[in-house]
PDB file of C-alpha atoms in Angstrom:
ATOM      1  CA  GLY A 125       0.406  -0.238  -0.638  1.00 56.00           C
ATOM      2  CA  ALA A 126       0.845   3.858  -0.271  1.00 60.00           C
ATOM      3  CA  VAL A 127       3.119   4.847   2.595  1.00 84.00           C
ATOM      4  CA  VAL A 128       4.270   8.483   3.759  1.00 89.00           C
ATOM      5  CA  SER A 129       7.274   8.934   4.893  1.00 91.00           C
ATOM      6  CA  GLN A 130       8.457  11.941   7.886  1.00 93.00           C
ATOM      7  CA  HIS A 131      11.368  12.966   8.590  1.00 93.00           C
ATOM      8  CA  PRO A 132      12.820  13.741  10.604  1.00 93.00           C
ATOM      9  CA  SER A 133      11.663  11.266  13.111  1.00 90.00           C
ATOM     10  CA  TRP A 134      12.381  12.588  16.950  1.00 92.00           C
ATOM     11  CA  VAL A 135      13.826  16.549  17.045  1.00 94.00           C
ATOM     12  CA  ILE A 136      15.667  18.856  19.899  1.00 94.00           C
ATOM     13  CA  CYS A 137      16.901  21.673  20.081  1.00 95.00           C
ATOM     14  CA  LYS A 138      17.280  24.461  20.896  1.00 95.00           C
ATOM     15  CA  SER A 139      14.950  27.724  21.233  1.00 96.00           C
ATOM     16  CA  GLY A 140      15.821  30.276  18.123  1.00 96.00           C
ATOM     17  CA  THR A 141      16.802  27.675  15.940  1.00 96.00           C
ATOM     18  CA  SER A 142      14.804  27.141  12.856  1.00 96.00           C
ATOM     19  CA  VAL A 143      13.225  23.329  12.600  1.00 97.00           C
ATOM     20  CA  LYS A 144      12.241  21.310   8.807  1.00 97.00           C
ATOM     21  CA  ILE A 145      10.798  18.110   9.075  1.00 97.00           C
ATOM     22  CA  GLU A 146      10.293  16.422   5.030  1.00 96.00           C
ATOM     23  CA  CYS A 147       7.425  14.315   3.846  1.00 95.00           C
ATOM     24  CA  ARG A 148       8.112  12.319   1.062  1.00 94.00           C
ATOM     25  CA  SER A 149       5.438   9.657  -0.260  1.00 91.00           C
ATOM     26  CA  LEU A 150       7.511   7.165  -1.247  1.00 88.00           C
ATOM     27  CA  ASP A 151       4.902   5.745  -3.988  1.00 82.00           C
ATOM     28  CA  PHE A 152       2.575   7.955  -5.092  1.00 84.00           C
ATOM     29  CA  GLN A 153       1.819  11.571  -6.854  1.00 85.00           C
ATOM     30  CA  ALA A 154       0.471  13.715  -4.064  1.00 85.00           C
ATOM     31  CA  THR A 155      -0.444  17.694  -4.996  1.00 83.00           C
ATOM     32  CA  THR A 156      -1.910  17.749  -1.561  1.00 86.00           C
ATOM     33  CA  MET A 157      -0.605  17.707   1.623  1.00 91.00           C
ATOM     34  CA  PHE A 158      -1.688  18.213   4.869  1.00 91.00           C
ATOM     35  CA  TRP A 159       0.571  19.131   8.137  1.00 94.00           C
ATOM     36  CA  TYR A 160      -1.097  18.413  11.155  1.00 93.00           C
ATOM     37  CA  ARG A 161       0.102  19.328  15.503  1.00 93.00           C
ATOM     38  CA  GLN A 162      -1.353  17.469  18.328  1.00 86.00           C
ATOM     39  CA  PHE A 163      -0.604  17.692  21.489  1.00 78.00           C
ATOM     40  CA  PRO A 164      -1.127  14.732  24.528  1.00 74.00           C
ATOM     41  CA  LYS A 165      -4.199  13.751  24.454  1.00 68.00           C
ATOM     42  CA  GLN A 166      -6.042  15.745  21.893  1.00 73.00           C
ATOM     43  CA  SER A 167      -6.619  15.337  17.854  1.00 75.00           C
ATOM     44  CA  LEU A 168      -4.748  16.730  15.066  1.00 83.00           C
ATOM     45  CA  MET A 169      -5.671  19.732  14.551  1.00 86.00           C
ATOM     46  CA  LEU A 170      -5.169  20.406  11.078  1.00 88.00           C
ATOM     47  CA  MET A 171      -2.257  23.443  10.212  1.00 92.00           C
ATOM     48  CA  ALA A 172      -1.589  23.879   6.626  1.00 92.00           C
ATOM     49  CA  THR A 173      -2.783  22.655   3.764  1.00 90.00           C
ATOM     50  CA  SER A 174      -0.088  21.759   1.131  1.00 89.00           C
ATOM     51  CA  ASN A 175      -0.300  22.126  -2.250  1.00 85.00           C
ATOM     52  CA  GLU A 176       2.240  21.557  -5.205  1.00 85.00           C
ATOM     53  CA  GLY A 177       3.409  24.723  -6.947  1.00 83.00           C
ATOM     54  CA  SER A 178       1.496  26.830  -5.002  1.00 85.00           C
ATOM     55  CA  LYS A 179       1.316  28.744  -1.478  1.00 88.00           C
ATOM     56  CA  ALA A 180       0.791  26.540   1.016  1.00 91.00           C
ATOM     57  CA  THR A 181      -3.970  27.077   2.988  1.00 90.00           C
ATOM     58  CA  TYR A 182      -3.392  27.621   6.303  1.00 93.00           C
ATOM     59  CA  GLU A 183      -6.246  27.630   9.052  1.00 89.00           C
ATOM     60  CA  GLN A 184      -7.253  30.477  11.210  1.00 88.00           C
ATOM     61  CA  GLY A 185      -5.199  31.053  13.840  1.00 91.00           C
ATOM     62  CA  VAL A 186      -1.953  28.827  12.637  1.00 93.00           C
ATOM     63  CA  GLU A 187       0.966  31.800  12.426  1.00 93.00           C
ATOM     64  CA  LYS A 188       2.724  31.625   7.848  1.00 92.00           C
ATOM     65  CA  ASP A 189       5.451  33.192   9.203  1.00 94.00           C
ATOM     66  CA  LYS A 190       6.727  30.260  11.929  1.00 95.00           C
ATOM     67  CA  PHE A 191       5.037  27.691   9.644  1.00 96.00           C
ATOM     68  CA  LEU A 192       6.709  27.245   6.373  1.00 96.00           C
ATOM     69  CA  ILE A 193       5.391  25.681   4.204  1.00 94.00           C
ATOM     70  CA  ASN A 194       6.894  24.252   1.033  1.00 91.00           C
ATOM     71  CA  HIS A 195       6.079  21.576  -1.306  1.00 90.00           C
ATOM     72  CA  ALA A 196       8.149  21.725  -4.345  1.00 83.00           C
ATOM     73  CA  SER A 197       7.566  18.621  -6.482  1.00 89.00           C
ATOM     74  CA  LEU A 198       4.824  15.446  -6.344  1.00 88.00           C
ATOM     75  CA  THR A 199       6.776  13.433  -3.587  1.00 91.00           C
ATOM     76  CA  LEU A 200       7.607  15.617  -1.455  1.00 93.00           C
ATOM     77  CA  SER A 201       6.255  18.112   1.514  1.00 94.00           C
ATOM     78  CA  THR A 202       8.601  20.664   4.356  1.00 95.00           C
ATOM     79  CA  LEU A 203       7.265  22.374   7.539  1.00 96.00           C
ATOM     80  CA  THR A 204       9.649  24.179   9.238  1.00 97.00           C
ATOM     81  CA  VAL A 205       9.528  25.543  12.268  1.00 97.00           C
ATOM     82  CA  THR A 206      11.309  28.651  12.189  1.00 96.00           C
ATOM     83  CA  SER A 207      12.441  30.167  15.385  1.00 96.00           C
ATOM     84  CA  ALA A 208      11.411  27.846  18.080  1.00 95.00           C
ATOM     85  CA  HIS A 209      10.216  27.941  21.513  1.00 95.00           C
ATOM     86  CA  PRO A 210       9.297  25.603  24.488  1.00 94.00           C
ATOM     87  CA  GLU A 211       5.324  26.021  23.237  1.00 93.00           C
ATOM     88  CA  ASP A 212       6.151  25.094  19.716  1.00 94.00           C
ATOM     89  CA  SER A 213       7.394  21.292  21.084  1.00 94.00           C
ATOM     90  CA  SER A 214       4.251  19.484  19.848  1.00 93.00           C
ATOM     91  CA  PHE A 215       3.884  15.707  17.837  1.00 92.00           C
ATOM     92  CA  TYR A 216       4.026  17.049  13.569  1.00 94.00           C
ATOM     93  CA  ILE A 217       2.776  14.808  11.722  1.00 93.00           C
ATOM     94  CA  CYS A 218       2.023  15.093   7.543  1.00 94.00           C
ATOM     95  CA  SER A 219      -0.223  12.715   4.994  1.00 91.00           C
ATOM     96  CA  ALA A 220      -0.704  13.192   1.378  1.00 88.00           C
ATOM     97  CA  ARG A 221      -3.735  12.136  -0.355  1.00 78.00           C
ATOM     98  CA  ASP A 222      -3.000   9.208  -3.302  1.00 73.00           C
ATOM     99  CA  GLN A 223      -5.864  10.680  -5.698  1.00 67.00           C
ATOM    100  CA  THR A 224      -5.461   8.157  -7.823  1.00 63.00           C
ATOM    101  CA  ALA A 225      -6.470   5.424  -6.180  1.00 52.00           C
ATOM    102  CA  SER A 226     -11.099   4.454  -5.680  1.00 49.00           C
ATOM    103  CA  GLY A 227     -13.264   5.327  -3.031  1.00 37.00           C
ATOM    104  CA  GLY A 228     -11.794   8.920  -3.713  1.00 51.00           C
ATOM    105  CA  GLY A 229      -7.984   8.366  -3.187  1.00 61.00           C
ATOM    106  CA  GLU A 230      -7.127   7.180   0.437  1.00 68.00           C
ATOM    107  CA  LEU A 231      -4.879   9.614   3.259  1.00 75.00           C
ATOM    108  CA  PHE A 232      -1.846   7.950   4.605  1.00 82.00           C
ATOM    109  CA  PHE A 233      -0.063  10.349   6.862  1.00 87.00           C
ATOM    110  CA  GLY A 234       3.494   9.782   8.365  1.00 89.00           C
ATOM    111  CA  GLU A 235       4.602   8.562  11.777  1.00 85.00           C
ATOM    112  CA  GLY A 236       5.024  12.178  12.872  1.00 89.00           C
ATOM    113  CA  SER A 237       7.874  13.826  13.816  1.00 93.00           C
ATOM    114  CA  ARG A 238       8.397  15.288  17.629  1.00 92.00           C
ATOM    115  CA  LEU A 239      10.012  17.917  17.905  1.00 94.00           C
ATOM    116  CA  THR A 240      11.113  19.282  22.034  1.00 94.00           C
ATOM    117  CA  VAL A 241      12.229  22.725  21.572  1.00 95.00           C
ATOM    118  CA  LEU A 242      14.857  23.873  24.870  1.00 94.00           C
TER     119      LEU A 242
ATOM    120  CA  GLU B  59     -18.764  25.729  12.740  1.00 78.00           C
ATOM    121  CA  ASP B  60     -17.940  22.974  11.040  1.00 82.00           C
ATOM    122  CA  LYS B  61     -17.351  20.670  14.140  1.00 89.00           C
ATOM    123  CA  VAL B  62     -17.029  16.305  14.856  1.00 92.00           C
ATOM    124  CA  VAL B  63     -17.510  15.298  18.557  1.00 94.00           C
ATOM    125  CA  GLN B  64     -17.337  11.257  18.926  1.00 95.00           C
ATOM    126  CA  SER B  65     -18.660  10.115  22.856  1.00 95.00           C
ATOM    127  CA  PRO B  66     -17.268   8.833  25.138  1.00 94.00           C
ATOM    128  CA  LEU B  67     -14.420  10.372  25.206  1.00 91.00           C
ATOM    129  CA  SER B  68     -12.293   7.370  27.548  1.00 92.00           C
ATOM    130  CA  LEU B  69     -13.548   3.916  28.172  1.00 94.00           C
ATOM    131  CA  VAL B  70     -11.557   0.458  30.323  1.00 96.00           C
ATOM    132  CA  VAL B  71     -13.389  -2.399  29.861  1.00 97.00           C
ATOM    133  CA  HIS B  72     -12.040  -5.590  30.012  1.00 97.00           C
ATOM    134  CA  GLU B  73     -11.233  -8.780  27.476  1.00 97.00           C
ATOM    135  CA  GLY B  74     -13.933  -9.699  26.026  1.00 97.00           C
ATOM    136  CA  ASP B  75     -16.395  -6.894  26.492  1.00 97.00           C
ATOM    137  CA  THR B  76     -18.260  -5.123  23.778  1.00 97.00           C
ATOM    138  CA  VAL B  77     -17.983  -1.609  22.517  1.00 98.00           C
ATOM    139  CA  THR B  78     -19.758   1.204  20.848  1.00 98.00           C
ATOM    140  CA  LEU B  79     -17.835   4.506  19.641  1.00 98.00           C
ATOM    141  CA  ASN B  80     -19.706   7.326  18.477  1.00 98.00           C
ATOM    142  CA  CYS B  81     -18.909  10.231  16.398  1.00 97.00           C
ATOM    143  CA  SER B  82     -21.074  12.821  15.549  1.00 97.00           C
ATOM    144  CA  TYR B  83     -20.622  15.771  12.931  1.00 95.00           C
ATOM    145  CA  GLU B  84     -21.559  18.955  11.995  1.00 93.00           C
ATOM    146  CA  VAL B  85     -20.543  19.549   8.283  1.00 87.00           C
ATOM    147  CA  THR B  86     -21.382  21.465   5.858  1.00 84.00           C
ATOM    148  CA  ASN B  87     -20.565  19.876   1.786  1.00 84.00           C
ATOM    149  CA  PHE B  88     -20.329  16.479   3.529  1.00 89.00           C
ATOM    150  CA  ARG B  89     -18.185  13.784   1.500  1.00 86.00           C
ATOM    151  CA  SER B  90     -17.409  11.067   3.614  1.00 89.00           C
ATOM    152  CA  LEU B  91     -16.939   9.631   7.426  1.00 93.00           C
ATOM    153  CA  LEU B  92     -13.453   7.830   8.106  1.00 91.00           C
ATOM    154  CA  TRP B  93     -12.283   6.328  11.209  1.00 94.00           C
ATOM    155  CA  TYR B  94      -8.628   5.327  12.591  1.00 92.00           C
ATOM    156  CA  LYS B  95      -6.949   4.109  15.420  1.00 93.00           C
ATOM    157  CA  GLN B  96      -4.265   5.571  16.791  1.00 87.00           C
ATOM    158  CA  GLU B  97      -1.860   3.782  18.808  1.00 84.00           C
ATOM    159  CA  LYS B  98       1.480   6.195  19.912  1.00 74.00           C
ATOM    160  CA  LYS B  99       2.210   7.211  16.671  1.00 73.00           C
ATOM    161  CA  ALA B 100      -0.331   8.354  13.756  1.00 76.00           C
ATOM    162  CA  PRO B 101      -3.491   7.147  12.922  1.00 85.00           C
ATOM    163  CA  THR B 102      -3.309   4.295  10.808  1.00 85.00           C
ATOM    164  CA  PHE B 103      -6.645   4.011   8.320  1.00 85.00           C
ATOM    165  CA  LEU B 104      -9.351   2.026   9.677  1.00 92.00           C
ATOM    166  CA  PHE B 105     -13.066   2.851   7.766  1.00 91.00           C
ATOM    167  CA  MET B 106     -14.677   5.314   5.736  1.00 89.00           C
ATOM    168  CA  LEU B 107     -17.918   5.369   4.913  1.00 93.00           C
ATOM    169  CA  THR B 108     -19.702   7.631   2.429  1.00 90.00           C
ATOM    170  CA  SER B 109     -23.627   5.625   2.753  1.00 90.00           C
ATOM    171  CA  SER B 110     -25.843   5.003   5.294  1.00 92.00           C
ATOM    172  CA  GLY B 111     -27.082   1.587   6.324  1.00 92.00           C
ATOM    173  CA  ILE B 112     -24.371   0.057   4.461  1.00 91.00           C
ATOM    174  CA  GLU B 113     -21.038  -1.611   7.517  1.00 94.00           C
ATOM    175  CA  LYS B 114     -18.399  -2.115   6.855  1.00 94.00           C
ATOM    176  CA  LYS B 115     -16.683  -5.040   9.050  1.00 95.00           C
ATOM    177  CA  SER B 116     -13.101  -5.851   9.585  1.00 94.00           C
ATOM    178  CA  GLY B 117     -12.562  -8.697  11.541  1.00 96.00           C
ATOM    179  CA  ARG B 118     -13.855  -7.955  15.076  1.00 97.00           C
ATOM    180  CA  LEU B 119     -13.994  -4.531  13.892  1.00 98.00           C
ATOM    181  CA  SER B 120     -17.592  -2.206  12.326  1.00 97.00           C
ATOM    182  CA  SER B 121     -19.267   0.758  11.294  1.00 97.00           C
ATOM    183  CA  ILE B 122     -22.183   1.925   9.737  1.00 97.00           C
ATOM    184  CA  LEU B 123     -22.895   5.666   9.173  1.00 96.00           C
ATOM    185  CA  ASP B 124     -26.660   7.110   9.447  1.00 96.00           C
ATOM    186  CA  LYS B 125     -26.559  10.687   6.847  1.00 93.00           C
ATOM    187  CA  LYS B 126     -30.241  11.966   8.268  1.00 94.00           C
ATOM    188  CA  GLU B 127     -29.019  11.457  11.656  1.00 94.00           C
ATOM    189  CA  LEU B 128     -25.569  12.509  11.685  1.00 95.00           C
ATOM    190  CA  PHE B 129     -23.569   9.820  13.260  1.00 95.00           C
ATOM    191  CA  SER B 130     -21.568   6.892  12.762  1.00 97.00           C
ATOM    192  CA  ILE B 131     -20.979   4.349  15.027  1.00 98.00           C
ATOM    193  CA  LEU B 132     -18.073   1.969  15.703  1.00 98.00           C
ATOM    194  CA  ASN B 133     -18.235  -1.221  17.128  1.00 98.00           C
ATOM    195  CA  ILE B 134     -15.558  -3.890  17.868  1.00 98.00           C
ATOM    196  CA  THR B 135     -17.033  -7.283  19.780  1.00 97.00           C
ATOM    197  CA  ALA B 136     -14.262  -9.421  22.114  1.00 97.00           C
ATOM    198  CA  THR B 137     -12.001  -6.629  22.939  1.00 97.00           C
ATOM    199  CA  GLN B 138      -8.532  -7.590  23.530  1.00 97.00           C
ATOM    200  CA  THR B 139      -5.602  -5.987  25.003  1.00 96.00           C
ATOM    201  CA  GLY B 140      -3.859  -5.505  21.463  1.00 95.00           C
ATOM    202  CA  ASP B 141      -7.193  -2.954  21.162  1.00 97.00           C
ATOM    203  CA  SER B 142      -6.577  -0.207  23.644  1.00 96.00           C
ATOM    204  CA  ALA B 143      -5.830   3.222  21.890  1.00 94.00           C
ATOM    205  CA  ILE B 144      -7.082   6.078  20.454  1.00 91.00           C
ATOM    206  CA  TYR B 145     -10.097   6.307  17.568  1.00 94.00           C
ATOM    207  CA  LEU B 146     -10.237   8.681  16.279  1.00 93.00           C
ATOM    208  CA  CYS B 147     -13.181  10.179  14.011  1.00 93.00           C
ATOM    209  CA  ALA B 148     -13.293  12.992  10.831  1.00 91.00           C
ATOM    210  CA  VAL B 149     -15.241  14.412   8.364  1.00 90.00           C
ATOM    211  CA  GLY B 150     -13.724  15.152   4.748  1.00 85.00           C
ATOM    212  CA  HIS B 151     -14.671  18.323   3.229  1.00 77.00           C
ATOM    213  CA  ALA B 152     -16.295  17.616   0.009  1.00 77.00           C
ATOM    214  CA  GLY B 153     -14.495  21.313  -0.658  1.00 69.00           C
ATOM    215  CA  ASN B 154     -11.101  20.425  -3.846  1.00 52.00           C
ATOM    216  CA  ASN B 155      -8.324  19.569  -1.015  1.00 62.00           C
ATOM    217  CA  ARG B 156     -11.285  17.620   0.647  1.00 66.00           C
ATOM    218  CA  LYS B 157      -9.685  18.419   4.512  1.00 75.00           C
ATOM    219  CA  LEU B 158     -10.538  16.344   7.330  1.00 80.00           C
ATOM    220  CA  ILE B 159     -12.605  17.773  10.428  1.00 84.00           C
ATOM    221  CA  TRP B 160     -11.252  15.916  13.069  1.00 86.00           C
ATOM    222  CA  GLY B 161     -12.812  14.622  16.951  1.00 89.00           C
ATOM    223  CA  LEU B 162     -11.718  14.770  19.657  1.00 86.00           C
ATOM    224  CA  GLY B 163     -10.861  11.091  19.934  1.00 90.00           C
ATOM    225  CA  THR B 164     -12.277   8.227  22.270  1.00 93.00           C
ATOM    226  CA  SER B 165      -9.268   7.100  24.351  1.00 91.00           C
ATOM    227  CA  LEU B 166     -10.376   3.094  24.857  1.00 95.00           C
ATOM    228  CA  ALA B 167      -8.231   0.929  26.954  1.00 95.00           C
ATOM    229  CA  VAL B 168      -8.777  -3.501  27.172  1.00 97.00           C
ATOM    230  CA  ASN B 169      -7.456  -4.593  30.509  1.00 96.00           C
ATOM    231  CA  PRO B 170      -6.659  -8.213  30.763  1.00 94.00           C
TER     232      PRO B 170
END
């Protein structure tokens, strides 16, 4: 089945630095990828929709200058947390839709990236 | 405002019990309802429902959608400790990007 790879799975950084998280669709092309954030014991919160070749669509309350999204190819989207602070510590998950599949295209998730900002 | 509400928020049962998890929604431009199981990392797909009244089954899990009353249930029979997880319900928009609106999940603990 379709696989979405996310890297790194775990990162610790100092406050003020920037961290880049990659999301790759390994055996299908994804014109749209989604980035989520999840706090402990809470549901997934959609941060933004990443569109290949165009600007990402951010959800209300998500700072686009803080969370930079680039979808440079049909198999790769990146999320960069700029000038990270401890409150940015969270679990970030990406997903991609296999739009070639029957039934409307199943959504596949990456394994997630746990970010800890010291 | 679109919303998805799951109940109960948490549940503790013994192995062998049957559980029913609920998901109700108010979403404009409904496309589909999806159930996911989340253990330690990212959610894994269980079911996608688009039509009312048609039960989907996978082993001990089954789910059905009622588009008139705007809810879905997920049943797990003969529960096992490996069923312990957070079960997430999400409703998909029919728009171009078909984004998902997520519920808060039901945390299920199955004790031996």
